[in-house]
Amino acid sequence: MKKFLNKPETFVDDMIRGIMAAHPDKLTYVNDDLRCVVTAKVKKGKVGLATGGGSGHLPLFLGYVGDGILDGCSVGGVFQSPSAEQMLEVTKAIDSGAGVLYIYGNYGGDIMNFDMAAEMADMEDIRVEQVVAGEDVASSKKGEEHKRRGVAGIFFVYKVAGACAAAMKDLDEVKRVAMKACDNVRTMGVALSPCIVPEVGKPSFSIGEGEMEIGMGIHGEPGIERGPLKSADEVVKQMLDAILADLPYVKGDEVAVLVNGLGATPKEELYIMYRKVDEMLKEHGIKVFHVYVGEFATSMEMSGASITLLKLDDELKTYLSMPANTPFFEQVQL
Amino acid sequence: MKKFLNKPETFVDDMIRGIMAAHPDKLTYVNDDLRCVVTAKVKKGKVGLATGGGSGHLPLFLGYVGDGILDGCSVGGVFQSPSAEQMLEVTKAIDSGAGVLYIYGNYGGDIMNFDMAAEMADMEDIRVEQVVAGEDVASSKKGEEHKRRGVAGIFFVYKVAGACAAAMKDLDEVKRVAMKACDNVRTMGVALSPCIVPEVGKPSFSIGEGEMEIGMGIHGEPGIERGPLKSADEVVKQMLDAILADLPYVKGDEVAVLVNGLGATPKEELYIMYRKVDEMLKEHGIKVFHVYVGEFATSMEMSGASITLLKLDDELKTYLSMPANTPFFEQVQL
C-alpha cells in the first residue's frame, strides 16, 4: 500500500483536519465531531440540504458543501456509512426553520441511518424529506431502477437541488427538483484497477494486466463485462449505448454531460473519451448544454472513469447554470 | 500500459479534439493546427499571455488559457516541446497591439523554441518579452536558481501575471509582476510511482514497492533522496523544511500554498499532507492567505505530490485574488 498517510486508523480524521485547515472560511464542524461537516455560512430561512456517505470518494460527499449546493455532510470511515447520530447533528445545525432535504446514494447502510436520523429529527420538530439517488445503469436492469447504485450522477442532483434551495424555494419544491434530476440522470462506469482501503491494506479485488471491467461500481461492485481493454472509442461506445437506451435519451433531447475520473485516470484520457461522447451525441441528434470533465466522484486511487448524462428541460437548465462555490467545486453563472 | 486511448500516436490530438468539443465557447485553435490553442475571446488592447510545453501535464499548460489568466498555448507531444512555428502562430493570434509575454518552464527545448519564436515575432513587429519559471528547489542548489526546473509553481506565475494583464497593465508591468512571482515561489515534489508515455509504452523509470523519491521532477528527473516511504507528516516535513530554508520564508511572511497531486494521488492524501503543512507554517509564524489543493500540474498517472509556497505582498495578493475562468480552473474573487 503506497499512500501518503500517517496511520490507517487516522486517515479520515487527518484528511478532515486538513480540509478544515485549508478552508476555514468555508467549512466547519459541529458537536465537536470532525465528521459532522457543515457550511460556515448557514443561510436563514433557506431549506437545508444534507448528504452523507463513506470516505474515499472526494469530492464526494463533503466537497459539495458550500454556497449554492449543500449545507452539511456526515462523513463515514472509508466506504462506511456515517452514523444516524452524526446525520442528526448535521440536520440540527443546518435547519433554520424551512426543513432539511437529505440527498444520498442508494446504499443499504446509508438508507438505514438516514431513515433513523429523519425519525429522530422529526422528534425534534425538524421537517425532513429524503431523496435517494441511484443511476448506475449497470447495477440493475430497466424496470428495477430503484435498486440502482448512486454514483457520479448524484453531483447533478446536488447541483440543481442546491440551486433551487439557494433560490429560496420551499422544501417540497426542492425535493421535486431533486427527484426530477434523479429521474433524468443515467451513468455507467468502467474500471481498470482497484483501490486499497487504508485499514485493509490490500486491494479489495484484482483486474488482470490488460483487462477492464465495464459497469463496475465505485466500491468495486461487480460490473457487467470483464475482458480485454478496448480502445477508448470502443469503451465509450459500449457505455454510452447502454446509457442512451436506458432512459431512453432521444433525438432532440438536450443534456449535460459528466465524464468523471475515478481517481488515477488522467484528464488527458477523460478528454479522449469525451471526444467520442461528443461524436456519438451528434450522431444521435442530442444537443449538449454543458460539459463537466474531471474528478467528481472517485474511489481514491482507482483507475477508471464514468459517463453521466442528465436530460434537461428549461427548469433544470436554469438551476444547473446558477453559480456555486465550494472548496472542491466552483462554477460561475453559465 | 492501461490507458483509455485509441492509438498512442493520436493521443494528443484526440485529447485536444475532446477539449475543443467540450469547451467550444472558451477555446479554439488557429492556423488549422489543433496544437495552437487560443482563447475564444481575445481582448483588444490587452497584453497577450502565451505559454507552451509538452503534453501529459493537464491542466498544464493549455488548461490555464481563459478569462483572467492566459490567452494562448502551443502544445507539444507528450513531454515534448511544441515548435517555434506553433508558438509564433499563437503569438500572432493573441497580439492585439500591446505585445505578448511568454511564460514557460525552464526546459531546454522550450527555451530554444520560445527564443526562436520571439525572434520571428520581432520580425513581424510584435513585441515579445519572456519569463522563464523555475522553482523546484530539489533540482539545483541555492545560488543556482536559474538552473531550476519549472514545476507546479508556474501556476502562481500565470495567475498573478494573468490578473495583471486583465487589469490592462502594460507589457513591462505584467513582466515585472510575473518575475516577482518567480522570485518568491518555491516547490518540492515527491514521487511514488512512474507514468507511461503512450508512444513508449513502458514506464520511464521504476520505484520499488514501498519506496518513494523526494525531489523527483515531473518527467521523472532524479530527485535528492530515494528510500522507504515515510509517514505523510515525515514526508511533508522534509519537503517543507527544504522549501522554507531556500527563499528563506520567515516569521511574519504571508504565503499562498499549493498542494498539487501529480496524477494518481487522491485528494484525501493531499489534504492529509496539507494538515501537516498548516501545522508547520503556524509553528514558523507564517500566515496563510489562500490554499489550493488539487491537480494543477501532473504527469498523467504518476503517483506523488508537490508542495509550493508563494510569498505574498499586497500587490501579489491583489492579483492572486482576482477572478479567473478557464475550462480547467475557476476562481471567484477571493
Short mmCIF file of C-alpha atoms in Angstrom, two decimals, chain A:
data_model
loop_
_atom_site.label_atom_id
_atom_site.label_comp_id
_atom_site.label_asym_id
_atom_site.label_seq_id
_atom_site.Cartn_x
_atom_site.Cartn_y
_atom_site.Cartn_z
CA MET A 1 0.00 0.00 0.00
CA LYS A 2 1.65 3.21 -1.22
CA LYS A 3 -0.24 6.13 0.24
CA PHE A 4 0.62 9.39 1.91
CA LEU A 5 -0.85 8.78 5.34
CA ASN A 6 0.17 8.64 8.99
CA LYS A 7 -1.78 5.69 10.37
CA PRO A 8 -4.61 3.90 8.57
CA GLU A 9 -6.85 4.48 11.59
CA THR A 10 -6.35 8.28 11.42
CA PHE A 11 -6.73 8.50 7.62
CA VAL A 12 -10.20 10.08 7.64
CA ASP A 13 -9.71 12.40 10.58
CA ASP A 14 -6.33 13.64 9.33
CA MET A 15 -7.97 14.31 5.97
CA ILE A 16 -10.81 16.30 7.52
CA ARG A 17 -8.38 18.25 9.69
CA GLY A 18 -6.50 19.17 6.50
CA ILE A 19 -9.71 20.23 4.79
CA MET A 20 -10.77 22.34 7.77
CA ALA A 21 -7.32 23.95 7.96
CA ALA A 22 -7.31 24.74 4.24
CA HIS A 23 -10.82 26.18 4.05
CA PRO A 24 -11.66 27.70 7.45
CA ASP A 25 -13.82 30.41 5.90
CA LYS A 26 -15.99 27.88 4.09
CA LEU A 27 -16.37 24.79 6.25
CA THR A 28 -16.70 23.93 9.89
CA TYR A 29 -17.93 21.03 12.02
CA VAL A 30 -20.46 20.70 14.81
CA ASN A 31 -20.90 18.80 18.07
CA ASP A 32 -17.10 18.57 18.48
CA ASP A 33 -17.18 15.86 15.83
CA LEU A 34 -14.93 16.32 12.78
CA ARG A 35 -17.26 14.06 10.83
CA CYS A 36 -20.23 16.40 11.14
CA VAL A 37 -19.27 18.88 8.43
CA VAL A 38 -21.37 21.96 7.74
CA THR A 39 -21.05 25.14 5.76
CA ALA A 40 -19.56 28.08 7.65
CA LYS A 41 -22.50 30.20 6.47
CA VAL A 42 -25.94 28.73 7.17
CA LYS A 43 -28.50 30.96 5.48
CA LYS A 44 -31.59 31.87 7.48
CA GLY A 45 -34.86 30.64 6.07
CA LYS A 46 -33.28 28.51 3.34
CA VAL A 47 -34.09 24.81 3.02
CA GLY A 48 -31.08 22.91 4.36
CA LEU A 49 -29.51 20.28 2.11
CA ALA A 50 -27.63 17.42 3.72
CA THR A 51 -25.80 14.46 2.38
CA GLY A 52 -23.50 11.84 3.81
CA GLY A 53 -21.64 8.70 2.97
CA GLY A 54 -18.39 6.86 3.25
CA SER A 55 -14.99 8.50 2.81
CA GLY A 56 -12.70 7.75 -0.10
CA HIS A 57 -14.76 9.41 -2.82
CA LEU A 58 -13.63 13.06 -2.76
CA PRO A 59 -15.02 15.41 -3.83
CA LEU A 60 -17.99 13.25 -2.80
CA PHE A 61 -19.53 13.87 -0.38
CA LEU A 62 -18.36 16.75 1.77
CA GLY A 63 -16.76 18.54 -1.18
CA TYR A 64 -20.14 19.77 -2.34
CA VAL A 65 -20.89 21.61 0.89
CA GLY A 66 -20.75 25.30 0.10
CA ASP A 67 -22.52 28.26 -1.48
CA GLY A 68 -25.19 27.23 -3.95
CA ILE A 69 -25.09 23.48 -3.28
CA LEU A 70 -25.18 21.61 0.02
CA ASP A 71 -25.20 22.78 3.62
CA GLY A 72 -23.96 19.77 5.52
CA CYS A 73 -22.46 16.31 5.28
CA SER A 74 -21.92 13.48 7.70
CA VAL A 75 -18.71 11.63 6.96
CA GLY A 76 -18.14 7.91 7.44
CA GLY A 77 -14.99 5.85 7.51
CA VAL A 78 -13.59 4.75 4.16
CA PHE A 79 -16.51 3.13 2.27
CA GLN A 80 -18.57 3.08 5.51
CA SER A 81 -21.78 4.87 6.34
CA PRO A 82 -21.72 7.64 8.93
CA SER A 83 -23.99 7.15 11.93
CA ALA A 84 -27.59 8.31 12.31
CA GLU A 85 -26.46 10.43 15.26
CA GLN A 86 -23.95 12.28 13.07
CA MET A 87 -26.62 12.82 10.44
CA LEU A 88 -28.93 14.21 13.11
CA GLU A 89 -26.30 16.65 14.38
CA VAL A 90 -25.75 17.94 10.85
CA THR A 91 -29.52 18.23 10.39
CA LYS A 92 -29.92 20.29 13.55
CA ALA A 93 -27.05 22.58 12.58
CA ILE A 94 -28.33 23.38 9.09
CA ASP A 95 -32.06 23.65 9.77
CA SER A 96 -33.16 27.24 10.03
CA GLY A 97 -36.87 26.61 10.06
CA ALA A 98 -37.51 25.67 6.44
CA GLY A 99 -36.74 22.00 6.90
CA VAL A 100 -33.98 19.77 5.56
CA LEU A 101 -33.68 17.58 2.47
CA TYR A 102 -31.42 14.52 2.58
CA ILE A 103 -29.89 13.53 -0.76
CA TYR A 104 -27.71 10.44 -0.70
CA GLY A 105 -26.73 7.41 -2.70
CA ASN A 106 -28.63 4.14 -2.81
CA TYR A 107 -26.60 2.03 -0.35
CA GLY A 108 -28.09 -0.08 2.43
CA GLY A 109 -26.19 1.37 5.39
CA ASP A 110 -26.80 4.95 4.33
CA ILE A 111 -30.52 4.35 3.83
CA MET A 112 -30.89 2.73 7.24
CA ASN A 113 -29.03 5.52 9.02
CA PHE A 114 -30.66 8.41 7.17
CA ASP A 115 -34.09 6.88 7.87
CA MET A 116 -33.24 6.73 11.55
CA ALA A 117 -31.86 10.31 11.50
CA ALA A 118 -35.07 11.51 9.84
CA GLU A 119 -37.13 9.91 12.59
CA MET A 120 -35.01 11.48 15.30
CA ALA A 121 -35.21 14.87 13.55
CA ASP A 122 -38.98 14.52 13.45
CA MET A 123 -38.97 14.08 17.22
CA GLU A 124 -37.10 17.38 17.44
CA ASP A 125 -39.73 19.03 15.22
CA ILE A 126 -37.46 19.39 12.20
CA ARG A 127 -39.20 18.52 8.98
CA VAL A 128 -37.04 16.22 6.85
CA GLU A 129 -37.60 14.84 3.36
CA GLN A 130 -35.38 12.34 1.57
CA VAL A 131 -34.25 11.67 -2.00
CA VAL A 132 -32.24 8.53 -2.69
CA ALA A 133 -30.13 8.84 -5.84
CA GLY A 134 -29.34 5.77 -7.95
CA GLU A 135 -28.49 5.97 -11.62
CA ASP A 136 -25.86 3.35 -12.45
CA VAL A 137 -27.49 1.52 -15.37
CA ALA A 138 -25.06 -1.38 -14.96
CA SER A 139 -26.20 -2.11 -11.42
CA SER A 140 -29.79 -3.16 -12.08
CA LYS A 141 -31.92 -3.65 -15.14
CA LYS A 142 -34.54 -1.32 -16.56
CA GLY A 143 -37.77 -1.62 -14.61
CA GLU A 144 -35.81 -2.02 -11.39
CA GLU A 145 -34.35 1.49 -11.30
CA HIS A 146 -34.98 1.70 -7.54
CA LYS A 147 -32.26 -0.92 -7.00
CA ARG A 148 -29.58 1.04 -8.80
CA ARG A 149 -26.43 2.29 -7.10
CA GLY A 150 -25.82 6.00 -6.77
CA VAL A 151 -22.57 7.06 -8.41
CA ALA A 152 -21.24 10.25 -10.02
CA GLY A 153 -24.66 11.40 -11.26
CA ILE A 154 -25.55 12.46 -7.73
CA PHE A 155 -23.45 15.55 -8.49
CA PHE A 156 -26.20 16.74 -10.83
CA VAL A 157 -28.87 16.09 -8.19
CA TYR A 158 -26.90 18.12 -5.65
CA LYS A 159 -26.29 20.90 -8.16
CA VAL A 160 -29.87 21.52 -9.26
CA ALA A 161 -31.42 20.95 -5.82
CA GLY A 162 -28.79 23.20 -4.27
CA ALA A 163 -29.54 25.98 -6.73
CA CYS A 164 -33.27 25.54 -6.13
CA ALA A 165 -32.74 25.88 -2.38
CA ALA A 166 -30.45 28.86 -2.93
CA ALA A 167 -33.32 30.45 -4.86
CA MET A 168 -35.27 30.16 -1.58
CA LYS A 169 -37.82 27.65 -2.82
CA ASP A 170 -39.61 25.59 -0.19
CA LEU A 171 -38.86 22.01 0.84
CA ASP A 172 -41.48 20.39 -1.38
CA GLU A 173 -40.21 22.29 -4.38
CA VAL A 174 -36.55 21.47 -3.72
CA LYS A 175 -37.46 17.81 -3.31
CA ARG A 176 -39.45 17.86 -6.56
CA VAL A 177 -36.48 19.30 -8.47
CA ALA A 178 -34.07 16.80 -6.89
CA MET A 179 -36.35 13.93 -7.91
CA LYS A 180 -36.68 15.31 -11.42
CA ALA A 181 -32.89 15.22 -11.71
CA CYS A 182 -32.85 11.63 -10.39
CA ASP A 183 -35.44 10.63 -12.99
CA ASN A 184 -33.40 12.07 -15.83
CA VAL A 185 -29.84 11.06 -14.99
CA ARG A 186 -28.02 7.89 -16.03
CA THR A 187 -24.42 6.74 -15.50
CA MET A 188 -22.15 3.89 -16.44
CA GLY A 189 -18.59 3.29 -15.28
CA VAL A 190 -15.52 1.31 -16.25
CA ALA A 191 -12.64 0.28 -14.01
CA LEU A 192 -9.05 -0.55 -14.92
CA SER A 193 -7.57 -1.07 -11.46
CA PRO A 194 -8.73 -1.42 -7.85
CA CYS A 195 -8.02 0.82 -4.86
CA ILE A 196 -6.88 -0.02 -1.35
CA VAL A 197 -8.89 0.77 1.78
CA PRO A 198 -6.21 2.02 4.22
CA GLU A 199 -7.33 -0.11 7.16
CA VAL A 200 -7.48 -3.21 4.96
CA GLY A 201 -4.12 -2.64 3.31
CA LYS A 202 -4.66 -4.69 0.18
CA PRO A 203 -6.81 -4.32 -2.95
CA SER A 204 -10.41 -5.45 -2.50
CA PHE A 205 -10.38 -7.08 -5.93
CA SER A 206 -8.00 -7.53 -8.84
CA ILE A 207 -8.16 -6.87 -12.55
CA GLY A 208 -5.61 -8.54 -14.78
CA GLU A 209 -2.96 -6.61 -16.68
CA GLY A 210 -4.65 -5.59 -19.93
CA GLU A 211 -8.17 -6.13 -18.58
CA MET A 212 -11.04 -3.76 -17.85
CA GLU A 213 -14.42 -4.18 -16.18
CA ILE A 214 -17.35 -2.28 -17.61
CA GLY A 215 -20.12 -1.39 -15.18
CA MET A 216 -18.08 -1.81 -12.02
CA GLY A 217 -19.27 0.23 -9.02
CA ILE A 218 -17.20 2.73 -7.10
CA HIS A 219 -16.55 0.27 -4.29
CA GLY A 220 -15.62 -2.48 -6.73
CA GLU A 221 -19.13 -3.91 -7.03
CA PRO A 222 -19.29 -6.34 -9.95
CA GLY A 223 -19.88 -4.92 -13.41
CA ILE A 224 -21.47 -6.44 -16.47
CA GLU A 225 -18.46 -7.43 -18.52
CA ARG A 226 -14.84 -8.16 -17.82
CA GLY A 227 -12.50 -8.51 -20.74
CA PRO A 228 -9.51 -7.15 -22.60
CA LEU A 229 -9.07 -3.38 -22.53
CA LYS A 230 -10.54 -1.98 -25.73
CA SER A 231 -9.82 1.31 -27.47
CA ALA A 232 -11.19 4.45 -25.83
CA ASP A 233 -13.74 4.83 -28.61
CA GLU A 234 -14.97 1.25 -28.21
CA VAL A 235 -15.24 1.57 -24.43
CA VAL A 236 -17.18 4.82 -24.71
CA LYS A 237 -19.49 3.39 -27.36
CA GLN A 238 -20.36 0.42 -25.18
CA MET A 239 -21.04 2.62 -22.16
CA LEU A 240 -22.92 5.35 -23.95
CA ASP A 241 -25.06 2.91 -25.96
CA ALA A 242 -26.28 1.45 -22.67
CA ILE A 243 -26.95 4.87 -21.18
CA LEU A 244 -28.75 6.21 -24.24
CA ALA A 245 -31.03 3.18 -24.49
CA ASP A 246 -31.96 3.23 -20.85
CA LEU A 247 -33.95 6.43 -20.27
CA PRO A 248 -34.06 6.49 -23.32
CA TYR A 249 -32.38 9.70 -24.45
CA VAL A 250 -33.70 10.54 -27.90
CA LYS A 251 -33.15 12.87 -30.82
CA GLY A 252 -33.87 16.46 -29.88
CA ASP A 253 -33.04 15.98 -26.22
CA GLU A 254 -30.70 18.43 -24.56
CA VAL A 255 -28.28 17.07 -21.97
CA ALA A 256 -25.49 17.93 -19.59
CA VAL A 257 -22.57 15.51 -19.70
CA LEU A 258 -20.19 14.46 -16.96
CA VAL A 259 -17.05 12.47 -17.78
CA ASN A 260 -15.77 11.54 -14.35
CA GLY A 261 -12.38 10.16 -13.42
CA LEU A 262 -12.37 7.55 -10.65
CA GLY A 263 -9.04 8.66 -9.23
CA ALA A 264 -5.92 7.68 -11.13
CA THR A 265 -7.13 8.26 -14.66
CA PRO A 266 -5.61 11.46 -16.07
CA LYS A 267 -7.66 14.28 -17.55
CA GLU A 268 -5.91 13.59 -20.87
CA GLU A 269 -7.74 10.26 -21.10
CA LEU A 270 -11.06 11.69 -19.91
CA TYR A 271 -10.98 14.17 -22.78
CA ILE A 272 -10.07 11.42 -25.24
CA MET A 273 -13.24 9.71 -24.02
CA TYR A 274 -15.27 12.90 -24.31
CA ARG A 275 -14.25 13.28 -27.95
CA LYS A 276 -16.18 10.09 -28.70
CA VAL A 277 -19.11 11.04 -26.43
CA ASP A 278 -19.49 14.28 -28.38
CA GLU A 279 -19.33 12.47 -31.72
CA MET A 280 -21.97 9.95 -30.67
CA LEU A 281 -24.33 12.56 -29.24
CA LYS A 282 -24.11 14.49 -32.51
CA GLU A 283 -24.94 11.30 -34.43
CA HIS A 284 -27.98 10.81 -32.21
CA GLY A 285 -29.15 14.39 -32.61
CA ILE A 286 -28.76 15.09 -28.91
CA LYS A 287 -27.72 18.63 -28.02
CA VAL A 288 -25.09 19.28 -25.36
CA PHE A 289 -25.85 22.14 -22.98
CA HIS A 290 -22.79 21.92 -20.76
CA VAL A 291 -19.89 19.53 -20.20
CA TYR A 292 -18.08 18.65 -16.98
CA VAL A 293 -14.83 16.70 -17.20
CA GLY A 294 -12.78 15.86 -14.12
CA GLU A 295 -12.99 14.10 -10.80
CA PHE A 296 -16.45 14.44 -9.28
CA ALA A 297 -16.86 11.06 -7.55
CA THR A 298 -13.81 8.88 -7.02
CA SER A 299 -12.55 5.72 -5.39
CA MET A 300 -9.24 7.04 -4.12
CA GLU A 301 -6.52 5.75 -6.48
CA MET A 302 -8.79 3.57 -8.61
CA SER A 303 -8.13 3.85 -12.32
CA GLY A 304 -11.26 4.19 -14.42
CA ALA A 305 -13.99 6.55 -15.48
CA SER A 306 -17.73 7.01 -15.69
CA ILE A 307 -20.01 8.79 -18.12
CA THR A 308 -23.21 10.50 -16.96
CA LEU A 309 -25.98 12.17 -18.95
CA LEU A 310 -28.63 14.43 -17.43
CA LYS A 311 -31.59 15.19 -19.67
CA LEU A 312 -32.51 18.82 -19.27
CA ASP A 313 -35.59 20.98 -19.51
CA ASP A 314 -35.69 24.74 -19.02
CA GLU A 315 -36.06 24.44 -15.27
CA LEU A 316 -33.10 22.09 -14.84
CA LYS A 317 -31.01 24.25 -17.17
CA THR A 318 -31.74 27.29 -15.02
CA TYR A 319 -30.68 25.54 -11.83
CA LEU A 320 -27.66 23.84 -13.39
CA SER A 321 -26.47 27.22 -14.66
CA MET A 322 -26.55 29.00 -11.32
CA PRO A 323 -23.23 29.71 -9.61
CA ALA A 324 -21.76 27.52 -6.90
CA ASN A 325 -18.70 27.86 -4.74
CA THR A 326 -17.31 25.14 -2.50
CA PRO A 327 -13.70 24.25 -1.68
CA PHE A 328 -13.92 21.48 -4.28
CA PHE A 329 -16.22 22.92 -6.93
CA GLU A 330 -16.51 26.40 -8.32
CA GLN A 331 -18.83 27.46 -11.09
CA VAL A 332 -19.69 30.92 -12.30
CA GLN A 333 -23.13 31.55 -13.77
CA LEU A 334 -23.23 29.63 -17.09
#
